[in-house]
PDB file of C-alpha atoms in Angstrom:
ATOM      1  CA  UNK A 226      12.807  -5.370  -8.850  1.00 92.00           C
ATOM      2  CA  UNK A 227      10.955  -3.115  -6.174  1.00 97.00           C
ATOM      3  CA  UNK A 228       7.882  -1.963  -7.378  1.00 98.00           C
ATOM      4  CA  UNK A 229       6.179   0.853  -6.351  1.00 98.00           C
ATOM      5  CA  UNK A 230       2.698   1.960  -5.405  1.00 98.00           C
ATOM      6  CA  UNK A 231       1.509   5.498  -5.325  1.00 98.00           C
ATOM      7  CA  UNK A 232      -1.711   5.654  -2.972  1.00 97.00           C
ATOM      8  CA  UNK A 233      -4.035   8.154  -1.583  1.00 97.00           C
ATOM      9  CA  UNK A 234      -4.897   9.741  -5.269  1.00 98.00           C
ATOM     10  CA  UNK A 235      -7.577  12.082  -5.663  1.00 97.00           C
ATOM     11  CA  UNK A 236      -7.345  13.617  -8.484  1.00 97.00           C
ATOM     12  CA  UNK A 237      -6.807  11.826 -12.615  1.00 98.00           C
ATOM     13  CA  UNK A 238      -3.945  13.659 -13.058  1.00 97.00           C
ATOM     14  CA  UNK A 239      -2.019  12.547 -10.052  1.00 98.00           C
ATOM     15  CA  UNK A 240      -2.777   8.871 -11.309  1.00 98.00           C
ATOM     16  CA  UNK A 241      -1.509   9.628 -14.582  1.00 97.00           C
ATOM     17  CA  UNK A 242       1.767  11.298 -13.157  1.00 98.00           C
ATOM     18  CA  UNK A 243       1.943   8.328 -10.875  1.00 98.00           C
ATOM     19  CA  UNK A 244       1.802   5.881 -14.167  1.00 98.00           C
ATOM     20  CA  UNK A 245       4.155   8.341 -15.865  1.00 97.00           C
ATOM     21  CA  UNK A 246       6.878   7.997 -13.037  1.00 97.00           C
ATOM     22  CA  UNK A 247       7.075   4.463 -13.185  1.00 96.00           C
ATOM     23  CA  UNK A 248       4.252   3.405 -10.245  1.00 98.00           C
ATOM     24  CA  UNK A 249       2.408  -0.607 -10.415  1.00 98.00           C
ATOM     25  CA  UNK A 250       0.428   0.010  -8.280  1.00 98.00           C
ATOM     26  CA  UNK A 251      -1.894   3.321  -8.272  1.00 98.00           C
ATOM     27  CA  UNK A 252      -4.425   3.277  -4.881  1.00 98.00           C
ATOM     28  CA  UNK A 253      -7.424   5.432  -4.194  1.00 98.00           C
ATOM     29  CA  UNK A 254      -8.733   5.301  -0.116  1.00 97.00           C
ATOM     30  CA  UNK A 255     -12.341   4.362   0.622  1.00 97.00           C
ATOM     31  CA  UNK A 256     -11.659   4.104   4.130  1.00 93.00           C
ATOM     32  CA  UNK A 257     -11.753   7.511   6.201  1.00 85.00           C
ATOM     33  CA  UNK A 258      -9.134  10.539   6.106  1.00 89.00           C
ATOM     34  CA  UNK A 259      -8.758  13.342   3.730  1.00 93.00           C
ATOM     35  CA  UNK A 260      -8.171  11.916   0.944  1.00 95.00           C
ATOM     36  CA  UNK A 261     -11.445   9.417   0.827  1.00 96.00           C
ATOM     37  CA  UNK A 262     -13.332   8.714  -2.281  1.00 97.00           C
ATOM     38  CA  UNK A 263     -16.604   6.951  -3.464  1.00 97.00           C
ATOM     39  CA  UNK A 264     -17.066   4.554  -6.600  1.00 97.00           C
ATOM     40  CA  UNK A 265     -17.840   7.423  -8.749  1.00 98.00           C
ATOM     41  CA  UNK A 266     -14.594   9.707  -7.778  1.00 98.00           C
ATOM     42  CA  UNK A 267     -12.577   6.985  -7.950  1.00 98.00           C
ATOM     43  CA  UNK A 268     -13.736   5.625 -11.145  1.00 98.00           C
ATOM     44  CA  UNK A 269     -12.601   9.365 -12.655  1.00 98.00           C
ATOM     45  CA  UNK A 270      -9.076   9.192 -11.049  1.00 98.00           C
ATOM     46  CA  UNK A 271      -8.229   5.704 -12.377  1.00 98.00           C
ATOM     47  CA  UNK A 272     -10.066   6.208 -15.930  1.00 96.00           C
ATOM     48  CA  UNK A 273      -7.456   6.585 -19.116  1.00 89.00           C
ATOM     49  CA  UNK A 274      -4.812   4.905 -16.823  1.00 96.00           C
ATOM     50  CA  UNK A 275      -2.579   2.282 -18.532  1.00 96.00           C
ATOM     51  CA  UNK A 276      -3.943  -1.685 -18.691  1.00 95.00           C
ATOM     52  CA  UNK A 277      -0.801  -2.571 -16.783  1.00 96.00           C
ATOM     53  CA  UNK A 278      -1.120  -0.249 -14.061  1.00 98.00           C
ATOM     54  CA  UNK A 279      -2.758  -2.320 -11.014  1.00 98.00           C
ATOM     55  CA  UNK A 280      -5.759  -0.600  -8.948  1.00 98.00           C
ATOM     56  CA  UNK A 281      -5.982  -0.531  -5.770  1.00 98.00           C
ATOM     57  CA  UNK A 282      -8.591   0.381  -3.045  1.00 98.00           C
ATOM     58  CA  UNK A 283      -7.992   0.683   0.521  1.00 97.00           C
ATOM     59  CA  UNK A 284     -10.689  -0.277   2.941  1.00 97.00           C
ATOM     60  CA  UNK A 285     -11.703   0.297   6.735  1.00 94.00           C
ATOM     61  CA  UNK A 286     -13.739  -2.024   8.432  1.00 91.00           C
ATOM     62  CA  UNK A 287     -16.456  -2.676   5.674  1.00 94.00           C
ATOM     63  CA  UNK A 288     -18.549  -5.723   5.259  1.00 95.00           C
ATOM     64  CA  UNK A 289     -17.239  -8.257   2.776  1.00 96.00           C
ATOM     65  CA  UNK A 290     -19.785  -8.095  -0.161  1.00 96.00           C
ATOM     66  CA  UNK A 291     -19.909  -4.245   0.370  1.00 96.00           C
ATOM     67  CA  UNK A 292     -16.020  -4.424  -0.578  1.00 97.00           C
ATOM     68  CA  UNK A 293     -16.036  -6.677  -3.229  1.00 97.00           C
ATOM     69  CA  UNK A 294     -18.954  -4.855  -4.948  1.00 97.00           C
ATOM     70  CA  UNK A 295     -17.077  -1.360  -4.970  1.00 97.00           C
ATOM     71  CA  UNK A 296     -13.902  -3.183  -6.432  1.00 98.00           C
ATOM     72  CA  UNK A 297     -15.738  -4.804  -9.364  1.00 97.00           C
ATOM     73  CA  UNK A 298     -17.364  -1.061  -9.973  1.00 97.00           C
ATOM     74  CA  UNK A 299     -14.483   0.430 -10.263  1.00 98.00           C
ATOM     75  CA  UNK A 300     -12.328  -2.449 -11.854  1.00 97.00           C
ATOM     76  CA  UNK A 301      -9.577  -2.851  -9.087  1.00 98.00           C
ATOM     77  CA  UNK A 302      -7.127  -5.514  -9.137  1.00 98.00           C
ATOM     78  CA  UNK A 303      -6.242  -5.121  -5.677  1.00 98.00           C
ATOM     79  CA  UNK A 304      -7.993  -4.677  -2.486  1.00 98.00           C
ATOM     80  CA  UNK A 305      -6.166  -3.550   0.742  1.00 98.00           C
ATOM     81  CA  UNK A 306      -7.860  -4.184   4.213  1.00 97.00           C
ATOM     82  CA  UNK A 307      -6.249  -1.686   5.569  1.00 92.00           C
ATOM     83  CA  UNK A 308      -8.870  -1.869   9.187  1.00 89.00           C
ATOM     84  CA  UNK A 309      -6.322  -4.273  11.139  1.00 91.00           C
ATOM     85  CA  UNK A 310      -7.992  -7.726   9.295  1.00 94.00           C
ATOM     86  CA  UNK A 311      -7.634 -11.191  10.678  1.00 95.00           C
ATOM     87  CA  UNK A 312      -7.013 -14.101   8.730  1.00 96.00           C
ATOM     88  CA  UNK A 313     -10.861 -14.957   8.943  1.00 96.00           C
ATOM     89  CA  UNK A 314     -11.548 -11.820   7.203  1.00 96.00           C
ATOM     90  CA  UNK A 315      -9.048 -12.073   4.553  1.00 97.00           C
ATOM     91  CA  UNK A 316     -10.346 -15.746   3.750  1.00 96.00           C
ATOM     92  CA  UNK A 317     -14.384 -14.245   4.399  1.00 96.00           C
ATOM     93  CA  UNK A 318     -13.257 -11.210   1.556  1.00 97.00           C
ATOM     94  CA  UNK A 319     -12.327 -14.577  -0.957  1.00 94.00           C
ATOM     95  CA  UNK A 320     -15.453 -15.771  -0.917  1.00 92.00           C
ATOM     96  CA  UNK A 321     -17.006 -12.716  -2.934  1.00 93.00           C
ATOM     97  CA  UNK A 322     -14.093 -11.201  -4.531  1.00 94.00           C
ATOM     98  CA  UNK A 323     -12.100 -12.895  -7.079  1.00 94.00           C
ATOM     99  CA  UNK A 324      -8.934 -10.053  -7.045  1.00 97.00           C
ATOM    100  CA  UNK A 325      -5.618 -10.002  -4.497  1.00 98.00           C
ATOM    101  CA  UNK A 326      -6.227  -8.983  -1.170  1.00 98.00           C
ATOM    102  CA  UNK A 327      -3.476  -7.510   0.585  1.00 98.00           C
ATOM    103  CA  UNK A 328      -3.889  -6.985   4.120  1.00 97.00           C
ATOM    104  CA  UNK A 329      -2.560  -4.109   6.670  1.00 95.00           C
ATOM    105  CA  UNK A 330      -0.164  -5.329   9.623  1.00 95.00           C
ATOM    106  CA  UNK A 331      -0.350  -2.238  11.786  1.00 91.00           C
ATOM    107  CA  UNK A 332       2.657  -1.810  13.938  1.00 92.00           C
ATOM    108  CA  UNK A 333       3.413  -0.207  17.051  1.00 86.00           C
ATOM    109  CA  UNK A 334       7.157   0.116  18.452  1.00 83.00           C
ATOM    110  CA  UNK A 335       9.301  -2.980  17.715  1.00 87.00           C
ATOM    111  CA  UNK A 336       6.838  -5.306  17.841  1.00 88.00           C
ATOM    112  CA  UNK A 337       5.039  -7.343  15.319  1.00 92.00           C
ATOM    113  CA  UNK A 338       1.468  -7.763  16.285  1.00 91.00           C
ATOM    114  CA  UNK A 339       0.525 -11.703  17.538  1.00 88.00           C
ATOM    115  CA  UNK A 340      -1.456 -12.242  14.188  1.00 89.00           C
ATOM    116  CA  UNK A 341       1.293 -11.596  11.692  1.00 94.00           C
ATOM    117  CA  UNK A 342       1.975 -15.392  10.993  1.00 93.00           C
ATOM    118  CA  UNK A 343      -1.571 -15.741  10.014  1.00 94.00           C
ATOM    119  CA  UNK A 344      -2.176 -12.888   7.275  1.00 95.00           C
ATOM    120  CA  UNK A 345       1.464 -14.042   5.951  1.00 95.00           C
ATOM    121  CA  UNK A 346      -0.256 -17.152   5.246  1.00 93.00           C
ATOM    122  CA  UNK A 347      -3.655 -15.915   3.889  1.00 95.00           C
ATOM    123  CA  UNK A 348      -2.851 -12.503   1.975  1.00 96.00           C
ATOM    124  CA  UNK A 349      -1.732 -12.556  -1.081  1.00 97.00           C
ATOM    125  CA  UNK A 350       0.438  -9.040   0.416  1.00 97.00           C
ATOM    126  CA  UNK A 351       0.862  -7.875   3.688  1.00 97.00           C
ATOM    127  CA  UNK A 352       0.976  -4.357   3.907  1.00 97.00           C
ATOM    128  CA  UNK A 353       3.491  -3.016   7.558  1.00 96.00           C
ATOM    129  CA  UNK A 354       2.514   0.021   8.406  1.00 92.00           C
ATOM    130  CA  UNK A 355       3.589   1.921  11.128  1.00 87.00           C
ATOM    131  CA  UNK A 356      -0.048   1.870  13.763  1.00 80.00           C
ATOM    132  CA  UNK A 357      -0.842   5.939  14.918  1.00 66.00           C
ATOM    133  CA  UNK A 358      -4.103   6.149  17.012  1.00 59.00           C
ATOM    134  CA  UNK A 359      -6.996   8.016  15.243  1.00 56.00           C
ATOM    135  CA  UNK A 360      -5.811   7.231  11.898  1.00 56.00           C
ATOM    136  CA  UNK A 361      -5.567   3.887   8.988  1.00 59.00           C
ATOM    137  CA  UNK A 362      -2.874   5.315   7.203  1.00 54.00           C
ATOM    138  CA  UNK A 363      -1.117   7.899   5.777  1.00 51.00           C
ATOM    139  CA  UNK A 364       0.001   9.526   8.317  1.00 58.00           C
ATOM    140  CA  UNK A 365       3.828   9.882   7.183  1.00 66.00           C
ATOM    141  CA  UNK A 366       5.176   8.236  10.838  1.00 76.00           C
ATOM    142  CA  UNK A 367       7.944   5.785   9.777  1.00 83.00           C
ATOM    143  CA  UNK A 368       8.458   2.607  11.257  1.00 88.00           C
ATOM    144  CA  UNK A 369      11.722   1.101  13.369  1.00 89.00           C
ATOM    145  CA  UNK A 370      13.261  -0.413  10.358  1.00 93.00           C
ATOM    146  CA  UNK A 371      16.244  -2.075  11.770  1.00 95.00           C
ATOM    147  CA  UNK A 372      14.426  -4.174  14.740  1.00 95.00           C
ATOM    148  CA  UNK A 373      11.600  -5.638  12.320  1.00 95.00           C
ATOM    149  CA  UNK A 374      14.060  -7.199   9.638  1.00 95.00           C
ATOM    150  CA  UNK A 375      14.932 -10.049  11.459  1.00 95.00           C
ATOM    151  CA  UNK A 376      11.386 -10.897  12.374  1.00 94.00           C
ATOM    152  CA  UNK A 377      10.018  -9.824   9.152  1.00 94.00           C
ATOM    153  CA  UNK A 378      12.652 -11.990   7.040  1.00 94.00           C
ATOM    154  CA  UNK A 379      11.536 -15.093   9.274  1.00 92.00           C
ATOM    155  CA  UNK A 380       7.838 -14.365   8.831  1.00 91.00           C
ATOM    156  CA  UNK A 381       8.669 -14.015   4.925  1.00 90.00           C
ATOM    157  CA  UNK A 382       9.956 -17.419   5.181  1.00 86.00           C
ATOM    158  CA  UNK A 383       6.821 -19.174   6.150  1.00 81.00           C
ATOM    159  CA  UNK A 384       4.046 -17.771   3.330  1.00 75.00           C
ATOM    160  CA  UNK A 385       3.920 -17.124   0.195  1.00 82.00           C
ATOM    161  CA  UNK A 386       2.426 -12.941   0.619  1.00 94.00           C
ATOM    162  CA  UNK A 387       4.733 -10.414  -0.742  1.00 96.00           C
ATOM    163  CA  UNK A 388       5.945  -7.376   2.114  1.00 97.00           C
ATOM    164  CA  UNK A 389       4.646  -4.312   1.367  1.00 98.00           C
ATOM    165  CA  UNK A 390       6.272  -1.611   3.237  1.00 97.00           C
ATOM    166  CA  UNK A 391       4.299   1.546   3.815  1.00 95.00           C
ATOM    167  CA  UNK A 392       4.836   4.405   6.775  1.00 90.00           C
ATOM    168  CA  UNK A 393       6.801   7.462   6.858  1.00 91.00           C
ATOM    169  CA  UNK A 394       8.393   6.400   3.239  1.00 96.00           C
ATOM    170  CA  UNK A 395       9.504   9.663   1.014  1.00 97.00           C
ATOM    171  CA  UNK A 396      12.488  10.065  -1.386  1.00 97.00           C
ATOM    172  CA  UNK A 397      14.862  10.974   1.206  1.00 97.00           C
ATOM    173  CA  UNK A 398      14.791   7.727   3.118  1.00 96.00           C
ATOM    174  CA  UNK A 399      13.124   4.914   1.060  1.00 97.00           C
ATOM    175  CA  UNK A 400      16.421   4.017  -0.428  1.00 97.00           C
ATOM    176  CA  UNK A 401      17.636   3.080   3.248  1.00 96.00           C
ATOM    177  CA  UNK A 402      14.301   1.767   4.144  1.00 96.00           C
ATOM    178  CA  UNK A 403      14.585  -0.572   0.751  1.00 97.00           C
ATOM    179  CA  UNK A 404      18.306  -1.569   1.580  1.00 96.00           C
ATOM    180  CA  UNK A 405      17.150  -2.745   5.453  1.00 96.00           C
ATOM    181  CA  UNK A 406      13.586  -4.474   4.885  1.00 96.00           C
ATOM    182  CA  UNK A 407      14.100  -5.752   1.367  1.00 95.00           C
ATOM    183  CA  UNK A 408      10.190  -5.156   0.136  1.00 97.00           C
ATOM    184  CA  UNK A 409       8.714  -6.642  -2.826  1.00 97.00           C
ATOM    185  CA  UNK A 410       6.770  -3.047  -2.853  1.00 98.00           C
ATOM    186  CA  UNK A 411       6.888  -0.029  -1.292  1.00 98.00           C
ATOM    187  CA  UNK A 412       3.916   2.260  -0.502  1.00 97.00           C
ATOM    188  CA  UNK A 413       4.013   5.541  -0.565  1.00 97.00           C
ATOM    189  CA  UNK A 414       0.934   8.675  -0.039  1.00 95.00           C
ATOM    190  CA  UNK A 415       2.189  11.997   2.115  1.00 93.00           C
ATOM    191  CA  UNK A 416       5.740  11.420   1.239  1.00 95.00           C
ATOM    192  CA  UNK A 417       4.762  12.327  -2.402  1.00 97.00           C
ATOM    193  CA  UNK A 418       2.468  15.139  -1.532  1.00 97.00           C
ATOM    194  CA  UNK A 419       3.016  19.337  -2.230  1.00 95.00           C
ATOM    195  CA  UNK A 420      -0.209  19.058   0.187  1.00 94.00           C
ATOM    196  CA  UNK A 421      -2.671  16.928   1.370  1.00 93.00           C
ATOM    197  CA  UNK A 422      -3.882  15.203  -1.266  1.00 92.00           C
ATOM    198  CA  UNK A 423      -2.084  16.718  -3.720  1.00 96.00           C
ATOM    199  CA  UNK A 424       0.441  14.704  -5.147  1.00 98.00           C
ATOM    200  CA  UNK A 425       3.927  16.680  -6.221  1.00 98.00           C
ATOM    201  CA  UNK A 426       5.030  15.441 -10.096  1.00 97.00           C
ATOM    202  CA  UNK A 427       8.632  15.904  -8.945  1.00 98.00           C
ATOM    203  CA  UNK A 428       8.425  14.325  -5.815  1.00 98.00           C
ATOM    204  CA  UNK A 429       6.928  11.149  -7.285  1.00 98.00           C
ATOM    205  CA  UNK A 430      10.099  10.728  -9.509  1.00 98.00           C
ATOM    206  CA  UNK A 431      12.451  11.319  -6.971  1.00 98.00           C
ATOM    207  CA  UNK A 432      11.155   8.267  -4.914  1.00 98.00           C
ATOM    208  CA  UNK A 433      11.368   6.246  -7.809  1.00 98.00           C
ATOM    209  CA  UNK A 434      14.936   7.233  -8.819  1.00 98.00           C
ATOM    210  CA  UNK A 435      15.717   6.597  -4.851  1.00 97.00           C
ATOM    211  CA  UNK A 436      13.785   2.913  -5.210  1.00 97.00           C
ATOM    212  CA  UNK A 437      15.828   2.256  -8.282  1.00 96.00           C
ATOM    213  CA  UNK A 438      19.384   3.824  -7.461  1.00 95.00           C
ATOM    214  CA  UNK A 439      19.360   0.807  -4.520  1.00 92.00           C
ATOM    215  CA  UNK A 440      18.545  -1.600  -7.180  1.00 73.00           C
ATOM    216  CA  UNK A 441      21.240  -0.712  -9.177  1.00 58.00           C
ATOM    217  CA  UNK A 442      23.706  -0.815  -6.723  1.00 54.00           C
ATOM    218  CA  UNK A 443      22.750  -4.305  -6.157  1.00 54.00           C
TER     219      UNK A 443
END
């Protein structure tokens, strides 16, 4: 099954309709944009969520031990270097944080970037995101789906790191982007949103019905 993560929340009751409508994942940003938080913000939007829904943070370029100590304050399972990591980093982040660290594979054009291999052997996810100058993510630019699966699938082959596919992804193309990639998860933050950082209820289950209607014509 494809599961789902519903990222850039900034408000409780977005995480809870993301819970409601079937998300595993349920991500706050402390990296930049509009829809950053700090520990204590973020703490409020994941508070009365369900045990089994997995937190996530996504981070810039912090320092290692700055990382690891916001995740343990706010309880996340899941930390997402989302700053264009290396390997190195991934393995320095291990040292002081005991969670899963996925890490961003920022991609430009048709490409994947010379360090893939590595973070597919490190990560315990690698998030693909589509690479827009200026910004980590969330930007709602899709990526070239067809010309990565080949490369993707062989890169899959090699390490044990799920595929996270994030960029562009909304209910009215995830299903196609699902049936050409194949991701163990797909991301999704502007594709769900009435507004910036606003999260739309309806939207939310309409990219899950999409994510699902694939599955069941599987």
């Amino acid at each position: 099954m494809v599961e789902i993560k519903f990222c850039g929340m900034t408000r409780a009751e977005d995480a809870r309709q993301a819970a409601a409508a079937g998300a595993r994942y349920v991500g706050v940003v402390f990296a930049g944009g509009p829809r950053r938080q700090d520990v204590s913000s973020a703490s409020g939007i994941f508070a009365g969520l369900p045990a089994e829904i997995e937190r996530v943070g996504v981070f810039g370029r912090e320092p290692p031990e700055a990382v690891a100590a916001m995740a343990r304050s706010v309880g996340l399972a899941v930390v997402q270097l989302h700053g264009d990591p290396t390997a190195e980093e991934v393995e320095a982040l291990r040292d002081s944080w005991g969670g899963a660290v996925w890490a961003a594979l920022r991609v430009s054009g048709t490409e994947l970037p010379a360090r893939s291999r590595e973070l597919f052997g490190v990560a315990d996810a690698v998030v693909v995101d589509a690479k827009v100058d200026g910004a980590l993510g969330g930007t709602g630019v899709a990526l070239a789906w067809e010309p990565l699966a080949a490369p993707l699938a062989a890169l899959r082959s090699t390490g044990l790191a799920k595929l996270v596919l994030a960029g562009g992804l909304g209910p009215e193309n995830v299903a196609r982007a699902v049936t050409t990639l194949h991701p163990d998860v797909v991301d999704v933050s502007s594709g769900i949103e009435s507004r910036v950082g606003r999260k739309d209820p309806a939207r939310m289950r309409a990219f899950r019905d999409a994510v699902r209607s694939v599955e069941g014509a599987r």
